[in-house]
Short mmCIF file of C-alpha atoms in Angstrom, two decimals:
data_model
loop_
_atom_site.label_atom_id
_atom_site.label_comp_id
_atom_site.label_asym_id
_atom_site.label_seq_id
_atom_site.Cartn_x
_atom_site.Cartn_y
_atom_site.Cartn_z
CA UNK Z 1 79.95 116.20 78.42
CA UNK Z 2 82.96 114.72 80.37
CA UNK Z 3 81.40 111.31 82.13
CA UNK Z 4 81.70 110.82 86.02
CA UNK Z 5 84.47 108.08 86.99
CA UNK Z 6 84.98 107.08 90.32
CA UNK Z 7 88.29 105.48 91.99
CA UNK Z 8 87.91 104.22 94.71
CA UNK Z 9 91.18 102.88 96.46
CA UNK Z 10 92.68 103.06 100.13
CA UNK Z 11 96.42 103.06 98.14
CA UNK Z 12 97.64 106.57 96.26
CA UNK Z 13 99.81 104.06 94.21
CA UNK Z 14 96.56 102.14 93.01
CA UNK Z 15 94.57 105.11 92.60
CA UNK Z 16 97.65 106.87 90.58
CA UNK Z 17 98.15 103.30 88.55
CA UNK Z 18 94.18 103.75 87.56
CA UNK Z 19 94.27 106.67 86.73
CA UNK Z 20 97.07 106.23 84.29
CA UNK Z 21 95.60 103.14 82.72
CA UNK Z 22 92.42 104.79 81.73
CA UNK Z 23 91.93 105.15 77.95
CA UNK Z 24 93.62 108.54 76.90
CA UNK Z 25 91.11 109.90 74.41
CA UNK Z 26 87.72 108.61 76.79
CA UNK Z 27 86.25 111.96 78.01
CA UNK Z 28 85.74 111.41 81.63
CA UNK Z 29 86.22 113.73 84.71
CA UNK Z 30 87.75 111.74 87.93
CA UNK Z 31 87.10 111.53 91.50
CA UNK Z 32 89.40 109.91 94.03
CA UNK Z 33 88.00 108.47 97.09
CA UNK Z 34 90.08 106.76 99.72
CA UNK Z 35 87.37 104.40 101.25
CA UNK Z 36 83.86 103.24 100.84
CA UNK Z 37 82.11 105.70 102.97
CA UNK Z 38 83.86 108.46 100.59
CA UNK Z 39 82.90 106.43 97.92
CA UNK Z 40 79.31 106.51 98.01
CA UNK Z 41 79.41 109.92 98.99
CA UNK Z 42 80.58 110.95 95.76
CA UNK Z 43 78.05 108.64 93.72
CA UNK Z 44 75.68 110.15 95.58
CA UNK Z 45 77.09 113.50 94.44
CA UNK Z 46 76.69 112.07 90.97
CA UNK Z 47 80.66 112.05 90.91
CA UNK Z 48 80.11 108.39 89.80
CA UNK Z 49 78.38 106.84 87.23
CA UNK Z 50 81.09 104.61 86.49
CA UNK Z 51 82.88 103.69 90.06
CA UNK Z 52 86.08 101.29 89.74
CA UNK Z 53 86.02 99.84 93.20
CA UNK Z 54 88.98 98.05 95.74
CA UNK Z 55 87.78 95.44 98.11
CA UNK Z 56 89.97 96.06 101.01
CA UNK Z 57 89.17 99.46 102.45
CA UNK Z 58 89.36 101.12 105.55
CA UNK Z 59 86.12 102.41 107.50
CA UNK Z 60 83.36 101.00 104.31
CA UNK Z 61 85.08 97.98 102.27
CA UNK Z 62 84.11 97.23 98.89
CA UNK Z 63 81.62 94.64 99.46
CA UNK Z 64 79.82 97.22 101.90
CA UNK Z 65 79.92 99.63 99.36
CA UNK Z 66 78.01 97.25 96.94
CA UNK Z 67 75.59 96.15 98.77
CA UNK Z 68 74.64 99.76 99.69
CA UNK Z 69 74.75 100.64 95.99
CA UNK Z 70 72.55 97.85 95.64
CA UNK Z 71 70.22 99.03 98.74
CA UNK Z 72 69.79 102.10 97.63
CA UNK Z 73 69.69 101.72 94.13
CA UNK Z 74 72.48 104.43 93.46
CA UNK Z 75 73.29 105.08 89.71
CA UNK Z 76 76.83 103.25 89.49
CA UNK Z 77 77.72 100.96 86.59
CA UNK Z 78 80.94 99.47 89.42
CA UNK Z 79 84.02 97.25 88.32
CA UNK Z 80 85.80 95.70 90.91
CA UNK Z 81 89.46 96.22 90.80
CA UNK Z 82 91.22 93.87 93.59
CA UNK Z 83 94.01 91.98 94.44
CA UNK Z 84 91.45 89.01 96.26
CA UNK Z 85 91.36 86.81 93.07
CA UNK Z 86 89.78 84.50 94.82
CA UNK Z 87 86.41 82.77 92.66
CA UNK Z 88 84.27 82.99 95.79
CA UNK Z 89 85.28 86.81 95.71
CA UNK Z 90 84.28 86.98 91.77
CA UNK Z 91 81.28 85.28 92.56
CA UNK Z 92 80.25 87.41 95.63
CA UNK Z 93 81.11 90.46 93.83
CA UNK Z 94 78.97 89.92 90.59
CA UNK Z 95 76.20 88.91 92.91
CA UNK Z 96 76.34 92.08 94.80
CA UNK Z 97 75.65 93.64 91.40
CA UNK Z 98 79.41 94.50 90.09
CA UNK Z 99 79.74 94.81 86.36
CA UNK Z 100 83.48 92.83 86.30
CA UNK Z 101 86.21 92.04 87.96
CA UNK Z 102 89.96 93.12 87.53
CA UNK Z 103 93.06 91.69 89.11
CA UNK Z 104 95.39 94.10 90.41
CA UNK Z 105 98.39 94.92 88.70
CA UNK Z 106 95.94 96.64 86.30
CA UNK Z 107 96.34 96.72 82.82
CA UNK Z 108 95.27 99.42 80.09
CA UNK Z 109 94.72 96.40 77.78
CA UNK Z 110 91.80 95.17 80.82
CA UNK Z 111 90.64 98.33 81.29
CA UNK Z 112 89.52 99.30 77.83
CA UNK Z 113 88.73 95.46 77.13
CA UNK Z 114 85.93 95.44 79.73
CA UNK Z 115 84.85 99.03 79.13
CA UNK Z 116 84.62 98.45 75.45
CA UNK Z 117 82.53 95.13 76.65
CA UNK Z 118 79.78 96.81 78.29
CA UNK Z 119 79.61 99.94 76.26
CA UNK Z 120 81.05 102.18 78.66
CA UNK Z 121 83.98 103.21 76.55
CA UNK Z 122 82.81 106.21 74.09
CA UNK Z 123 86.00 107.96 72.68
CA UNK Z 124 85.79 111.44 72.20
CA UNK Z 125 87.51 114.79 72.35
CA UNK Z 126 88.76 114.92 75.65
CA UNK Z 127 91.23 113.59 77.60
CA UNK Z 128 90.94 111.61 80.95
CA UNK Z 129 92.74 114.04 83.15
CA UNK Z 130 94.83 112.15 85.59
CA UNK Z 131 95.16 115.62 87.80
CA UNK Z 132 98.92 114.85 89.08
CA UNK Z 133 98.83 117.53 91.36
CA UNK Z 134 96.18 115.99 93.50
CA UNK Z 135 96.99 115.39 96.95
CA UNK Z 136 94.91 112.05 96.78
CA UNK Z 137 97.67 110.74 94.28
CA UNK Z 138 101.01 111.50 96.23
CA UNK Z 139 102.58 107.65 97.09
CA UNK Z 140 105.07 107.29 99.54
CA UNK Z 141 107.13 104.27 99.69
CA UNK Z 142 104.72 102.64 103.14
CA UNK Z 143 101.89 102.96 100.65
CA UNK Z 144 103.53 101.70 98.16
CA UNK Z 145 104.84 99.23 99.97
CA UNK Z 146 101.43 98.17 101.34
CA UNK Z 147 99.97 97.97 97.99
CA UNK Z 148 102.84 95.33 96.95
CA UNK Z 149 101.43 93.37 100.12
CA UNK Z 150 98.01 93.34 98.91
CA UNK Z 151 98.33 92.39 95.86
CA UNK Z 152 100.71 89.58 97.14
CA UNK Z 153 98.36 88.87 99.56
CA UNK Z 154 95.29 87.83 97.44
CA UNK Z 155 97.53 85.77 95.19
CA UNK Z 156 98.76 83.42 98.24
CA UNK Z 157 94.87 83.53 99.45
CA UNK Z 158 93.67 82.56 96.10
CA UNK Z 159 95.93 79.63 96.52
CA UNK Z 160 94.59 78.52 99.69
CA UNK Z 161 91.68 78.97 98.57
CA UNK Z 162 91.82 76.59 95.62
CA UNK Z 163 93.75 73.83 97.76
CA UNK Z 164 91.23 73.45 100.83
CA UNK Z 165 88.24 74.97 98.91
CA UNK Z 166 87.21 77.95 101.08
CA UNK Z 167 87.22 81.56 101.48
CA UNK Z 168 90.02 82.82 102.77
CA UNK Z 169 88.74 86.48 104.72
CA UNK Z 170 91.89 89.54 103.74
CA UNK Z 171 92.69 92.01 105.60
CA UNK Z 172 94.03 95.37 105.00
CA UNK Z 173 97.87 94.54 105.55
CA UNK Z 174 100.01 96.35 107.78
CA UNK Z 175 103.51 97.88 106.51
CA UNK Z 176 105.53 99.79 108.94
CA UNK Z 177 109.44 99.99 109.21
CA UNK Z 178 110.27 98.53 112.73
CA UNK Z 179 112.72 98.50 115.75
CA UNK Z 180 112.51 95.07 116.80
CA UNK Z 181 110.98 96.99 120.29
CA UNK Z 182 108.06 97.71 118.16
CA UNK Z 183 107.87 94.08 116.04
CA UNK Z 184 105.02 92.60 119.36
CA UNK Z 185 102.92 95.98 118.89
CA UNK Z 186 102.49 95.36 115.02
CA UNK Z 187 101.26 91.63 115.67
CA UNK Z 188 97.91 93.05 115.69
CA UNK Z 189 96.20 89.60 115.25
CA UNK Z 190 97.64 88.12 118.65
CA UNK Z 191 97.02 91.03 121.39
CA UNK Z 192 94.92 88.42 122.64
CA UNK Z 193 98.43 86.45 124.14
CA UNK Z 194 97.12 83.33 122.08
CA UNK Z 195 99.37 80.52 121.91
CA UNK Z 196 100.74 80.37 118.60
CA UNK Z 197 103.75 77.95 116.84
CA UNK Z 198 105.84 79.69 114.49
CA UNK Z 199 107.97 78.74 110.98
CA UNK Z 200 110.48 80.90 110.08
CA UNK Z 201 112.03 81.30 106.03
CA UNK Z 202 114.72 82.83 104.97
CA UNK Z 203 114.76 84.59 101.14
CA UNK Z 204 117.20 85.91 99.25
CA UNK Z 205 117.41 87.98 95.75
CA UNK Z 206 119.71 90.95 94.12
CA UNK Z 207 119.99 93.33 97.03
CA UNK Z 208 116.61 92.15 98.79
CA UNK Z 209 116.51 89.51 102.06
CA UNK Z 210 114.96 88.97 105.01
CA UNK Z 211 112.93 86.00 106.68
CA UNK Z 212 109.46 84.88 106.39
CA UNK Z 213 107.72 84.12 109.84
CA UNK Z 214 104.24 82.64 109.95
CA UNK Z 215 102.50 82.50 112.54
CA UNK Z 216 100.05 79.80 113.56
CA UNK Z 217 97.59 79.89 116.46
CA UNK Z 218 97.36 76.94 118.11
CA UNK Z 219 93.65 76.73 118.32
CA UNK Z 220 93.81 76.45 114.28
CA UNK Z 221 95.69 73.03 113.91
CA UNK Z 222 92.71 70.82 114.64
CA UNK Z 223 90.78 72.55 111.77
CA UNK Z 224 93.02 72.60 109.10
CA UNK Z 225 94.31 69.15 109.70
CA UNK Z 226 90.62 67.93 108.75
CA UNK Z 227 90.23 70.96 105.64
CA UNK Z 228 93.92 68.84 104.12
CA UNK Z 229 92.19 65.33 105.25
CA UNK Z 230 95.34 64.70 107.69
CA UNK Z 231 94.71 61.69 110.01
CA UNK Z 232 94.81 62.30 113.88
CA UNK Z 233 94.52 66.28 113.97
CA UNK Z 234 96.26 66.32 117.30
CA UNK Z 235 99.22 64.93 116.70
CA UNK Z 236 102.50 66.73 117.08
CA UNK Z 237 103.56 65.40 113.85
CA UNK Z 238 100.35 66.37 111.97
CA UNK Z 239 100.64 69.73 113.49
CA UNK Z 240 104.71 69.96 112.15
CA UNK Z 241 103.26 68.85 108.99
CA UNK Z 242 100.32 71.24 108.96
CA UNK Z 243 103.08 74.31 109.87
CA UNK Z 244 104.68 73.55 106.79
CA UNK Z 245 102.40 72.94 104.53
CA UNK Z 246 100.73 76.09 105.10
CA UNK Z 247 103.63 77.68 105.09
CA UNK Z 248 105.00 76.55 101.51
CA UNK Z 249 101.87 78.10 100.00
CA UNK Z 250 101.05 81.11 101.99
CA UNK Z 251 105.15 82.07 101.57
CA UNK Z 252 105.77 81.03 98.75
CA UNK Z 253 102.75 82.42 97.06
CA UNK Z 254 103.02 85.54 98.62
CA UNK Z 255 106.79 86.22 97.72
CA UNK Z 256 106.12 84.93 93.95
CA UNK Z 257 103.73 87.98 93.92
CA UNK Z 258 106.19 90.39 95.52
CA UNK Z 259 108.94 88.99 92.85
CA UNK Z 260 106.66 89.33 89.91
CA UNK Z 261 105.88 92.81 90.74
CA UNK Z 262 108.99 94.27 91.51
CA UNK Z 263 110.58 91.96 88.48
CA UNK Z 264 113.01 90.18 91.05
CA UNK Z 265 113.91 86.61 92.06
CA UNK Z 266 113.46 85.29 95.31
CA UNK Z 267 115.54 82.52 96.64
CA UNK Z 268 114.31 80.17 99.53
CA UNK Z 269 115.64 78.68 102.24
CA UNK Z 270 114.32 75.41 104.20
CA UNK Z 271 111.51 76.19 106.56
CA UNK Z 272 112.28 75.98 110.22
CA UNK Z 273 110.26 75.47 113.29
CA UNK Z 274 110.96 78.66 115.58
CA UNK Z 275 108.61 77.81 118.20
CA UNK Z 276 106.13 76.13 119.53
CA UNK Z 277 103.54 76.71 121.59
CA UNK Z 278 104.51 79.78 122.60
CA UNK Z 279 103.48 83.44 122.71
CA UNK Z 280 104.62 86.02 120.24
CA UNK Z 281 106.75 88.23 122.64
CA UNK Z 282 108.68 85.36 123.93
CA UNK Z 283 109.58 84.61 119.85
CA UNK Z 284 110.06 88.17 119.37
CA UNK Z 285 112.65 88.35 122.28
CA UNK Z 286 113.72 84.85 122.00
CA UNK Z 287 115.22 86.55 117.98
CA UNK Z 288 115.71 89.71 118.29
CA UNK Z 289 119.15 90.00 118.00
CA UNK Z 290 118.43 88.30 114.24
CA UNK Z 291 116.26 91.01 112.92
CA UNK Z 292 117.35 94.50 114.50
CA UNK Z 293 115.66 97.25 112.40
CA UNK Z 294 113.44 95.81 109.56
CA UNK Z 295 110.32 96.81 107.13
CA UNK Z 296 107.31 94.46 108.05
CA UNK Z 297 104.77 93.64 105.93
CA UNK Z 298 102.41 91.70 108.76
CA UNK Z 299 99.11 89.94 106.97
CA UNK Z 300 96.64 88.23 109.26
CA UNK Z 301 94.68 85.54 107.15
CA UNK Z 302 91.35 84.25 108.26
CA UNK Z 303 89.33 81.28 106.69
CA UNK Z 304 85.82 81.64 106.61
CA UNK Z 305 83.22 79.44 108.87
CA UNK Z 306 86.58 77.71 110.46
CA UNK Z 307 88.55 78.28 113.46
CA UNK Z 308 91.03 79.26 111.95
CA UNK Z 309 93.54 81.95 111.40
CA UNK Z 310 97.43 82.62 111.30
CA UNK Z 311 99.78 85.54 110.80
CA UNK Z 312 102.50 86.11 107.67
CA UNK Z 313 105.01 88.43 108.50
CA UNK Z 314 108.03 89.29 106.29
CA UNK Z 315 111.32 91.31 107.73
CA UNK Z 316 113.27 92.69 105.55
CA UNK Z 317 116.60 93.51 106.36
CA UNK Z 318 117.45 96.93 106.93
CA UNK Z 319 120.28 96.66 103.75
CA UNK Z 320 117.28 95.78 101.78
CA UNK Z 321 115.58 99.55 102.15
CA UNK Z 322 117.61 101.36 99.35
CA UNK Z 323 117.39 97.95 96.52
CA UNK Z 324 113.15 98.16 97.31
CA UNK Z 325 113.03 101.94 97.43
CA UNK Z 326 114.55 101.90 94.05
CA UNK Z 327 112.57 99.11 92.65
CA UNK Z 328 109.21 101.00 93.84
CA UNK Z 329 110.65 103.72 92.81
CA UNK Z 330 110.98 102.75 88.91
CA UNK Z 331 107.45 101.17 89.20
CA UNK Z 332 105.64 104.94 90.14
CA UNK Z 333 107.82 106.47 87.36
CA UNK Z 334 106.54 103.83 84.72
CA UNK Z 335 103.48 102.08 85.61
#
């Protein structure tokens, strides 16, 4: 008898990269779910005995979903499977009662490494049918997109996190293809009209460009001028050298995990200092002759039990479309 499995994934293109990396002769029958509420809907359906669970979810997140599981003492043997390497996030995870952890990419090597671990894995006649034709597997290119970001995402976090020592909280990040008219409504993060001071970064690579802007809200400097042990946290200079600091490892993190996914190179330029002190719609008009149409991939990071928080957002140039459609493209043909 074919053995429930559970994926459980906001992204088609993760869901359709699980399902492919799923031992071929394990005889399993799959069920997709596209957040955590769905989720434990189908273990409760018994559609789930072994549930390989995402983190970042829409409506139920994966933590939620574990501590339910947990709660209610549902019948799930659950592997995370997240782009939020962070340790705190291992450690939260496997105290919520998950079985592993997986970094996103996955990999059929990990997959059948951990199943074989536990005991999960029993090889039989059947085949794990990946069921192609479900509508819970079609990826367009914003989802795939999206899922490029997240995985991007946790790698800069888990960098942060590492340097300072904290929990950086992820989001779900935001992917849209923009008219610069539209660039203020996607900054999510700032409706409030907080001050914020921003750095802007060019990059560069074989048919791919665009700028990396982060955004930094004011009320934040004080905080993370004590987390890197700067001296007087009010300074203008402290708060130039905060900008940047943050900014070389929340950019360059983040486009080292775009790069290694789509198998590019990224060039950088030197950081700049767009504005300061100043609200995002007058840096959105003050440049928008610079970025015209664009794809934005708009992240809002959080650190946990501080006050403090700032926006990553990276334009790509509208000449940059066909080169990333293409490389996405190759991955959902391969992967």
């Amino acid at each position: 008898m074919a053995l429930p499995v559970l994926i459980c994934d906001d992204s088609a293109m993760a869901r359709k990269q699980m399902a492919r990396t799923l031992p071929k002769d394990w005889d399993v029958d799959i069920t997709f779910a596209t957040n955590g509420a769905e989720g434990i809907e189908a273990i409760k359906a018994g559609k789930g005995e072994v549930v390989f669970l995402d983190l970042n979810m829409p409506v139920m997140d994966g933590y939620e979903v574990l501590q339910t599981i947990q709660q209610q003492d549902l019948p799930a043997l659950v592997i995370v499977v997240s782009g939020d390497i962070q340790i705190k996030a291992h450690e939260r995870v496997k105290a919520l009662g998950a079985l592993d952890f997986i970094q996103k990419p996955v990999s059929a090597e990990a997959i059948a490494g951990i199943l074989q671990e536990y005991g999960i894995l029993v090889p039989g006649e059947g085949e794990a049918d990946e069921t192609e034709d479900n509508p819970l597997l079609k990826v367009d290119m914003r989802d795939a997109c999206q899922e490029i970001a997240n995985v991007a995402m946790g790698r800069a976090a888990d960098l942060l996190a590492k340097l300072l020592d904290v929990f950086v909280v992820l989001p779900i990040p935001n992917v849209n293809v923009l008219e610069v008219s539209e660039l203020t409504m996607a900054l999510k993060a700032t409706e409030t009209s907080a001050k914020v001071t921003a750095l802007c970064q060019g990059f560069i690579g074989a048919g791919v460009a665009g700028e990396a802007l982060l955004l930094f809200h004011d009320s934040s400097f004080q905080d993370m001028a004590k987390l890197m042990k700067l001296d007087g946290p009010n300074d203008e200079a402290t708060e130039v050298e905060v900008l940047i600091d943050t900014g070389n490892v929340l950019i360059g993190a983040f486009l080292n995990g775009i790069a290694e996914q789509l198998d590019m190179h990224f060039s950088q330029a030197h950081p700049v200092v767009l504005g300061r002190h100043c609200t995002v719609n007058d840096l959105i008009h003050d440049n928008a002759e610079k970025w015209q149409r664009t794809l934005a991939m708009e992240i809002n990071y959080r650190i946990e039990d501080h006050n403090i928080e700032c926006d990553l957002l990276l334009l790509f140039t509208e000449d940059s479309l066909p080169t990333l459609n293409y490389k996405l493209g190759y991955m959902l043909d391969t992967d």
